Short mmCIF file of C-alpha atoms in Angstrom, two decimals:
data_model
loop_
_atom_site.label_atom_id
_atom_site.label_comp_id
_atom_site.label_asym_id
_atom_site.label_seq_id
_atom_site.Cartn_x
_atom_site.Cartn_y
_atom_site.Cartn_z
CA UNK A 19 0.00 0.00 0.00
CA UNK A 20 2.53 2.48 0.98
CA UNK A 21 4.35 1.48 -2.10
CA UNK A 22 1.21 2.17 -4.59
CA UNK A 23 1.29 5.35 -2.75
CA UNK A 24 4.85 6.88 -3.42
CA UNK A 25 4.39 5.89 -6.81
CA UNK A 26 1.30 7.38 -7.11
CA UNK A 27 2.37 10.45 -5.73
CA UNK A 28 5.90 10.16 -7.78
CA UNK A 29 3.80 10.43 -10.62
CA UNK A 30 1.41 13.08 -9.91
CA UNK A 31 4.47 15.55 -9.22
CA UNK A 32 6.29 15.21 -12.23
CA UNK A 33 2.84 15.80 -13.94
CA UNK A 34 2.43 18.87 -11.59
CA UNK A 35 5.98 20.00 -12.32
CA UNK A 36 5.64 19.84 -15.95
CA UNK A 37 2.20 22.23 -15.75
CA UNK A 38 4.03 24.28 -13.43
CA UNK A 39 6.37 25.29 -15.86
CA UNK A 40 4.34 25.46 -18.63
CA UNK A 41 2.33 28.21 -16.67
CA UNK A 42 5.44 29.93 -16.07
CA UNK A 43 6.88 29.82 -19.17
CA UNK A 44 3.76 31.50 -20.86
CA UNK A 45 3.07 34.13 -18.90
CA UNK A 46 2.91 36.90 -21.96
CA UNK A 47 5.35 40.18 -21.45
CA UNK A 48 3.03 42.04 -23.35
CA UNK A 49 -0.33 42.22 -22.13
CA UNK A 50 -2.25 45.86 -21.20
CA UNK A 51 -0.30 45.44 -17.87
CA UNK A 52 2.87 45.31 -19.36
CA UNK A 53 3.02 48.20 -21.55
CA UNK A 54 1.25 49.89 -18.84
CA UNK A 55 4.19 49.42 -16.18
CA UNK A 56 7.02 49.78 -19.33
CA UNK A 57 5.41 53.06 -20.34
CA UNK A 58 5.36 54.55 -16.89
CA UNK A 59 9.02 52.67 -16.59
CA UNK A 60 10.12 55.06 -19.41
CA UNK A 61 8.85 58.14 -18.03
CA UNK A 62 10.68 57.36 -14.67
CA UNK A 63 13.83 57.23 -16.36
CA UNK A 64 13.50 60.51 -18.80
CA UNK A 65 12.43 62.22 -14.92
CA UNK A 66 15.31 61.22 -13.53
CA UNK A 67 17.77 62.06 -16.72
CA UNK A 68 15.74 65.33 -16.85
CA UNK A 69 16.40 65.77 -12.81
CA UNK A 70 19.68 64.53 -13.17
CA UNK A 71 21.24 67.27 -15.85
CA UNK A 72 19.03 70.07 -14.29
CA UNK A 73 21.22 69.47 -10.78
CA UNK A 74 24.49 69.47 -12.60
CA UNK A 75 23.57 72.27 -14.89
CA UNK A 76 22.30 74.26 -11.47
CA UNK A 77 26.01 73.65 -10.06
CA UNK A 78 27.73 75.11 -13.34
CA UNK A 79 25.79 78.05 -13.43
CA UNK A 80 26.23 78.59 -9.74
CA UNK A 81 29.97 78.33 -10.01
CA UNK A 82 30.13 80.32 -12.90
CA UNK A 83 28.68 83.13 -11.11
CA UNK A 84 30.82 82.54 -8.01
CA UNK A 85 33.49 83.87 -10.56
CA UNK A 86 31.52 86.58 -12.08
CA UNK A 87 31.37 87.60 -8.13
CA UNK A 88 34.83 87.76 -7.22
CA UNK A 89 35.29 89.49 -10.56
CA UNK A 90 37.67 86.31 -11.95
CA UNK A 91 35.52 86.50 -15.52
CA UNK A 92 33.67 89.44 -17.05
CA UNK A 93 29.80 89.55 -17.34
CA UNK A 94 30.53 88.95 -21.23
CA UNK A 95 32.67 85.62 -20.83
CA UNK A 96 29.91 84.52 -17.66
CA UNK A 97 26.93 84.98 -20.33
CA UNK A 98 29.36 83.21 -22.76
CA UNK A 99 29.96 80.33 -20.07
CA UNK A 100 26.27 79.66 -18.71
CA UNK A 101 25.33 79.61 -22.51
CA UNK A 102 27.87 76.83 -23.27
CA UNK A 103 26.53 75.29 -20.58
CA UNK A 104 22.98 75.18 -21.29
CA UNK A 105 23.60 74.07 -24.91
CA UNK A 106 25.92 71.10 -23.26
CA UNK A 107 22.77 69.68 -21.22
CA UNK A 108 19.98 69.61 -23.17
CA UNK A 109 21.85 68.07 -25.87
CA UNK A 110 22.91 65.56 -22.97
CA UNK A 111 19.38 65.17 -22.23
CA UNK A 112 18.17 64.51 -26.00
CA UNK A 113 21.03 61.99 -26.11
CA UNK A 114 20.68 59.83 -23.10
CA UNK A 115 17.06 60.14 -23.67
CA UNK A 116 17.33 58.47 -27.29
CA UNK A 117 20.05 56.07 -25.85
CA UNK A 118 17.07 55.02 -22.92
CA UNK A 119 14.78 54.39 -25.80
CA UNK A 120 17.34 52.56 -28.30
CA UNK A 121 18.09 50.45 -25.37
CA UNK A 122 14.41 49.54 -24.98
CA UNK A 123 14.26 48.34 -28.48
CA UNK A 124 17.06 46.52 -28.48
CA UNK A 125 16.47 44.84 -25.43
CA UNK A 126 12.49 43.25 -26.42
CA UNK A 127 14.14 42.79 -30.30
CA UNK A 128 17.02 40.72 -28.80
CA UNK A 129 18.37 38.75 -25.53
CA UNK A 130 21.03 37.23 -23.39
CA UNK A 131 21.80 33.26 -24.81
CA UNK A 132 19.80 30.59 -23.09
CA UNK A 133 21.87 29.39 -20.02
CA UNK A 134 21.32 27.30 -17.49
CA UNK A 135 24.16 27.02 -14.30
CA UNK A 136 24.60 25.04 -11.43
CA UNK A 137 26.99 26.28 -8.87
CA UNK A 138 28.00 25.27 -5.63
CA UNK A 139 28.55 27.96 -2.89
CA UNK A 140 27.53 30.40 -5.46
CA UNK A 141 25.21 33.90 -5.20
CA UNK A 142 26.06 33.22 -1.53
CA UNK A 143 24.38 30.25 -1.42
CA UNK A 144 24.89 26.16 -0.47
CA UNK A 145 23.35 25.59 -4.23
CA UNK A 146 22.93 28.37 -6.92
CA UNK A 147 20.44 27.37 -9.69
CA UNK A 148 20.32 29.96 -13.08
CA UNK A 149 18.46 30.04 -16.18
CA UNK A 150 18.67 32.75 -18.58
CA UNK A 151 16.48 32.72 -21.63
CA UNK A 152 17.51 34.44 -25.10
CA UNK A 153 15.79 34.51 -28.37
CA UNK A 154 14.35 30.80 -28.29
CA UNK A 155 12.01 32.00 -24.98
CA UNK A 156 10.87 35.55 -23.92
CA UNK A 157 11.56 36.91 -20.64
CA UNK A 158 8.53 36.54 -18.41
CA UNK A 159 7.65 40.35 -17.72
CA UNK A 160 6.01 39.46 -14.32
CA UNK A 161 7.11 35.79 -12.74
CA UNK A 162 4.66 35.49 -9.65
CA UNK A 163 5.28 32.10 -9.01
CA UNK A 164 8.76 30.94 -8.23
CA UNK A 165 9.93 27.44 -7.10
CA UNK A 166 13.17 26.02 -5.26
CA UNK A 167 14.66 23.47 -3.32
CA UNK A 168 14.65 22.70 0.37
CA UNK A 169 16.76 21.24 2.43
CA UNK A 170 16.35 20.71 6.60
CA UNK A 171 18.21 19.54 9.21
CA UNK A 172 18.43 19.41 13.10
CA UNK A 173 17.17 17.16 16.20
CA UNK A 174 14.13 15.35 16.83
CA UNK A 175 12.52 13.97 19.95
CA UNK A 176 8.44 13.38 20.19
CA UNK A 177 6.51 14.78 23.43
CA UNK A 178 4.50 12.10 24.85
CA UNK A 179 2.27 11.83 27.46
CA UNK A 180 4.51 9.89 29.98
CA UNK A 181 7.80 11.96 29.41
CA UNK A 182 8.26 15.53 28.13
CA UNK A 183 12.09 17.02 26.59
CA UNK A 184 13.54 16.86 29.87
CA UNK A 185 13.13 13.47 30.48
CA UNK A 186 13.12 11.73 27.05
CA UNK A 187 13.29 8.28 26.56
CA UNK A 188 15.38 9.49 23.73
CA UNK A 189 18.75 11.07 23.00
CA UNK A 190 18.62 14.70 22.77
CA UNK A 191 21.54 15.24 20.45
CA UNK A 192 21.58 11.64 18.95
CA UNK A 193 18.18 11.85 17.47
CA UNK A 194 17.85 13.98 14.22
CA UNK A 195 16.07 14.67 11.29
CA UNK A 196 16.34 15.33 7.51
CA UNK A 197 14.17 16.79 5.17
CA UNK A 198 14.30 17.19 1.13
CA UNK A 199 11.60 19.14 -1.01
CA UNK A 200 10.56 20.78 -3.85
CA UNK A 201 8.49 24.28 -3.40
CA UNK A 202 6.57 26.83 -5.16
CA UNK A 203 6.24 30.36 -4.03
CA UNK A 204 3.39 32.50 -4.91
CA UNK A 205 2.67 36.03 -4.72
CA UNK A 206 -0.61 36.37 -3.02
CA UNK A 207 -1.35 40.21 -4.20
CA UNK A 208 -0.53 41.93 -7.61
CA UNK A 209 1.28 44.53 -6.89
CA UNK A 210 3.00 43.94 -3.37
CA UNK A 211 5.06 41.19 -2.44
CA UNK A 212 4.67 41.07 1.29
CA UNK A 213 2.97 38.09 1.77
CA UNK A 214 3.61 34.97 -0.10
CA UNK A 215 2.26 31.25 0.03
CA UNK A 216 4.80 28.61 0.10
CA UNK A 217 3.80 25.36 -0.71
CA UNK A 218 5.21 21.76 -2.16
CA UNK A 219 6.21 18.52 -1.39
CA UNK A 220 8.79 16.80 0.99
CA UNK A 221 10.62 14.01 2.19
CA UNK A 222 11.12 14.07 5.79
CA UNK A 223 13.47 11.20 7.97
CA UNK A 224 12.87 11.58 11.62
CA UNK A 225 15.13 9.69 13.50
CA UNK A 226 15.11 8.64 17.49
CA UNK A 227 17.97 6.74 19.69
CA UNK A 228 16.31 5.23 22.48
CA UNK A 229 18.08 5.85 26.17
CA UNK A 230 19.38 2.97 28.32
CA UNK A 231 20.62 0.49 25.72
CA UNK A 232 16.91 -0.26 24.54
CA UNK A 233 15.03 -0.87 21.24
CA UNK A 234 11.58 -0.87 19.26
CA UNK A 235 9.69 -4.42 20.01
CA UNK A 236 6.53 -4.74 18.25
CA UNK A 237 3.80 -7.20 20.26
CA UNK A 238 0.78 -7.51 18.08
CA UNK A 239 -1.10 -3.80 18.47
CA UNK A 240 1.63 -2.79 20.70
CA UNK A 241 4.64 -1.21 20.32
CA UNK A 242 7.32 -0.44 23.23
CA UNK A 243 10.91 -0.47 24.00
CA UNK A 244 11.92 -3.02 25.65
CA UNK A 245 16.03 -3.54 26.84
CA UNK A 246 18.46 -5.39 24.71
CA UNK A 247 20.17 -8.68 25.59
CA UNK A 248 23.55 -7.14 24.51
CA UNK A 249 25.44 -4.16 24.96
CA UNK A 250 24.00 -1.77 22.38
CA UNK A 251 27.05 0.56 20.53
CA UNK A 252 23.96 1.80 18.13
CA UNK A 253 20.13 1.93 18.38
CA UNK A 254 18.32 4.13 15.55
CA UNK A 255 14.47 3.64 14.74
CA UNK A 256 13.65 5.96 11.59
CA UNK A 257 10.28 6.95 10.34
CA UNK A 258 9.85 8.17 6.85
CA UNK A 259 7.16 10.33 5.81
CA UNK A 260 6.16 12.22 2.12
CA UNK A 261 4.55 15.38 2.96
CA UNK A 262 2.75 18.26 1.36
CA UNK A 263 4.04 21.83 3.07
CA UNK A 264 1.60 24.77 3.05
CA UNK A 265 3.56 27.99 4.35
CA UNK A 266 1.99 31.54 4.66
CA UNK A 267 5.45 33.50 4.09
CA UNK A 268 5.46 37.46 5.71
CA UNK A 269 8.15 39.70 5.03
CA UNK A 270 9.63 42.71 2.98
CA UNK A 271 11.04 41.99 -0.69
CA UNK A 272 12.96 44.32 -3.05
CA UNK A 273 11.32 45.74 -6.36
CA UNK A 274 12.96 45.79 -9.49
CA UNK A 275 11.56 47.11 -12.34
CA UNK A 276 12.72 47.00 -16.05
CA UNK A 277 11.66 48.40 -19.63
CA UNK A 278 10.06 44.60 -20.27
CA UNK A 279 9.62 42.87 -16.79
CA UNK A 280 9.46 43.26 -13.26
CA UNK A 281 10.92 40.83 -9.93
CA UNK A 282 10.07 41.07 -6.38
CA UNK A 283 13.34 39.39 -4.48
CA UNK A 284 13.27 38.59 -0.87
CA UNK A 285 16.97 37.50 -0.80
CA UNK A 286 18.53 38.90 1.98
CA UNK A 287 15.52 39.47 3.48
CA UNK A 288 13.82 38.99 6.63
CA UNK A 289 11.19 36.08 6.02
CA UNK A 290 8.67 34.41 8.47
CA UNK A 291 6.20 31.77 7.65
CA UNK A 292 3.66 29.81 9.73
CA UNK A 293 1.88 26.77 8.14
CA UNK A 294 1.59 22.84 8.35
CA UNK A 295 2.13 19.66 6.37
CA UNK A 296 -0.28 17.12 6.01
CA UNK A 297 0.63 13.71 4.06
CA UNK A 298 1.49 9.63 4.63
CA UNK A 299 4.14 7.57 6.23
CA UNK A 300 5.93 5.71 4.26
CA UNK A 301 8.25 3.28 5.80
CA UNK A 302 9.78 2.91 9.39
CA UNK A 303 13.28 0.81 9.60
CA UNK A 304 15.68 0.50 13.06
CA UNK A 305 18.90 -0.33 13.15
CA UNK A 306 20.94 -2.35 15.79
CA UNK A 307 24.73 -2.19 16.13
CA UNK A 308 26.31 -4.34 18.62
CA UNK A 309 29.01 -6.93 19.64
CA UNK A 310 28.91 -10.75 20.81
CA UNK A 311 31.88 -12.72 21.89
CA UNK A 312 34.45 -10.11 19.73
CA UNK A 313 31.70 -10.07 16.38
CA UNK A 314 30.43 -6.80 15.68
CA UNK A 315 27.05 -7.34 14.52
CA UNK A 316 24.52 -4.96 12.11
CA UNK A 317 21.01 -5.71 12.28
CA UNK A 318 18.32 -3.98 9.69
CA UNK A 319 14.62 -4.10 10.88
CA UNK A 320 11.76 -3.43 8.47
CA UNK A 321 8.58 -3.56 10.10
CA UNK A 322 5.07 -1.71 10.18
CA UNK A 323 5.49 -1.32 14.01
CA UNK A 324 2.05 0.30 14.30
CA UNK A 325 3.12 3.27 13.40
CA UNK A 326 0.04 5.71 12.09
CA UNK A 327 -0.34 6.04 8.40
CA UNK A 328 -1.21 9.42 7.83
CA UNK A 329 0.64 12.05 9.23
CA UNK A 330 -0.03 16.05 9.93
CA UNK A 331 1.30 19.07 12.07
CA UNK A 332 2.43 22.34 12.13
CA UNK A 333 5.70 23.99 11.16
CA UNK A 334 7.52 28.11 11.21
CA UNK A 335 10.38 28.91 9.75
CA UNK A 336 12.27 32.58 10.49
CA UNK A 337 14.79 33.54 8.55
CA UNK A 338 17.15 36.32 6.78
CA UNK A 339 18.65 35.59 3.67
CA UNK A 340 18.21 31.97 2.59
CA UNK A 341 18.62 29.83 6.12
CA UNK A 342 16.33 29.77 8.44
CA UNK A 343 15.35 28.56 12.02
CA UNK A 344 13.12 25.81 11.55
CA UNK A 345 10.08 24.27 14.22
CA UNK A 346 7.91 20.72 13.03
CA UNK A 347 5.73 19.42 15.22
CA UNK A 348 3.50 15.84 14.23
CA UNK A 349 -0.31 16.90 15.66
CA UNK A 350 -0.83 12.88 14.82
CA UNK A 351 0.45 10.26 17.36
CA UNK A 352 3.49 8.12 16.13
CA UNK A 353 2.31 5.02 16.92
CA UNK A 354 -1.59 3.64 17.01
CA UNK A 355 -4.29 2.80 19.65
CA UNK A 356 -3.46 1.56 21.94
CA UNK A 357 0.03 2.48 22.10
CA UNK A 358 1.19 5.54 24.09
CA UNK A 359 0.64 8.66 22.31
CA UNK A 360 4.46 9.74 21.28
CA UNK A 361 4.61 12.97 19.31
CA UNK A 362 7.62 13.82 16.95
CA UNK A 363 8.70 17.45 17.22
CA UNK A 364 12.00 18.28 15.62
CA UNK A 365 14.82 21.80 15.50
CA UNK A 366 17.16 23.00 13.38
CA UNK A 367 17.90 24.90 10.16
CA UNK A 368 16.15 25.23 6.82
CA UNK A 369 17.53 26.24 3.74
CA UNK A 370 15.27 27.56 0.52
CA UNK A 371 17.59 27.68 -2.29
CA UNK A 372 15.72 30.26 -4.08
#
């Protein structure tokens, strides 16, 4: 069953990723919107070139009269000057003007090579992923939906209702987990980026070491730890679970606007998001390390060990820049009636390599 399932859900993602990117790849950069924004895009940039000039021109003439003043030119050769001057800016007006607009039409005529890079460490992050798009596909004037990878790590334990953190019947730095995803970001409003949903699909390995050299023992419905007949070195019991994230992201994101497209970026930026995860369990293993008479021995255990089949909870992430402090926490018991309820909750660091 839980088989059929990860194939099943295997299959629907790809499918999901492939309509995905369609979407993003057709989003047109010239609807009424877009020549909207690029017109008033335009007229920013002849303001500020207009602005621009009118300061420096303003400092000329007011330096020119400065020597007019202290009688170092005649009024004759100060007319002459703040002429000169004039002529000099408006013809550097009517040229960086017609450079802005050349520019323009150059730039939606013709683009940068398709390129796609993969970099390690790079952009100032663990994994850098690039794609630039030439002639063979259009920049996307607005991209509201982005997608990237995920990556956590950090320590688990579970809450139950017999022992809390401080007395755990598991180690506190021994017992970790890992998570892998995929995620899509969208922009929730039009025209301002401060609120985003996050949402996708993950692999997530939490991982316990039971105290006092003990181990999982599955007896019918129940499942408990019972103590080992040898001297333990190891004792891991792993539960894997495919989950579906859904993150409300809050936080401020910088605007950058071009002749054909604009981007909202929140790298570098403070991010906070509050959400949940709902999916199935997938598989549980443990794994026994120990010695008799000199042999090191390695057992593998694959078992159902009553473990629940669906799994939920809640999760928060805060971060600045692309790593973040990361909280999980399973609202679903581990294990089944009647076992005692046991809770995973897990810390650590998340990284969005967007």
């Amino acid at each position: 069953m839980k088989t059929i399932i990860v194939t099943l859900t295997l299959i629907l993602f790809s499918f999901v990723m492939q309509e995905m990117q369609a979407q993003n790849d057709s989003i047109p950069s010239s609807s009424k919107d877009s020549i909207s924004i690029k017109s008033e895009f335009l007229e920013k940039q002849r303001e500020k070139i207009l602005e621009e000039e009118k300061v420096e021109l303003k400092y000329k003439l007011e330096r020119i009269q400065m020597r007019l003043d202290n009688k170092s030119i005649t009024q004759e050769e100060a007319d002459k000057l703040k002429k000169e001057a004039a002529e000099k800016h408006a013809l550097n007006i009517e040229n960086r003007i017609a450079i802005l607009e050349n520019k323009t039409a150059l730039d939606e005529r013709n683009g940068a090579a398709y390129r796609t890079s993969i970099e390690l460490l790079g952009n100032g992050k663990i994994v850098n992923v690039s794609v630039n798009y030439g002639d063979e596909k259009k920049r996307a004037f607005d991209r509201r939906t982005t997608s990237d990878l995920v990556l956590a790590a950090g320590f688990n334990n579970v809450i139950s209702d017999e022992n809390s953190l401080d007395n755990s019947d598991f180690k506190i730095g021994g017992s970790r987990f890992f998570e892998i995803g995929w995620a899509w970001k969208t922009r929730v409003f039009q025209n301002t980026n401060w609120m985003r949903v996050k949402y996708g699909v993950s692999f997530q390995f939490n991982g316990l070491k039971p105290t006092d050299n003990r181990y999982f023992v599955e007896n019918g419905d129940v499942t408990q730890l019972e103590e080992f007949e040898y001297d333990l070195d190891k004792s891991k019991f792993r539960s894997d679970n495919l989950v579906f994230p859904v993150h409300f992201e809050f936080g401020p994101s910088k605007k950058t606007e071009g002749a054909d497209y604009i981007r909202y970026s929140t790298k570098s930026q403070f991010k906070i998001g509050v959400g949940g995860y709902a999916g199935f369990n997938i598989g549980e293993r443990q794994k026994l390390k120990y010695t008799v008479d000199g042999d090191k021995k390695k057992d593998k255990l694959k078992g159902d060990y009553n473990t629940n089949d669906f799994v939920y909870g809640l999760s928060s992430y805060v971060s600045l820049g692309g790593t973040a402090l990361y909280v999980k926490y399973d609202l679903n018991p581990l294990f089944k009636d009647p076992n005692i309820e046991m809770r995973n909750i897990s810390f650590g660091l998340r990284f969005d390599i967007d």
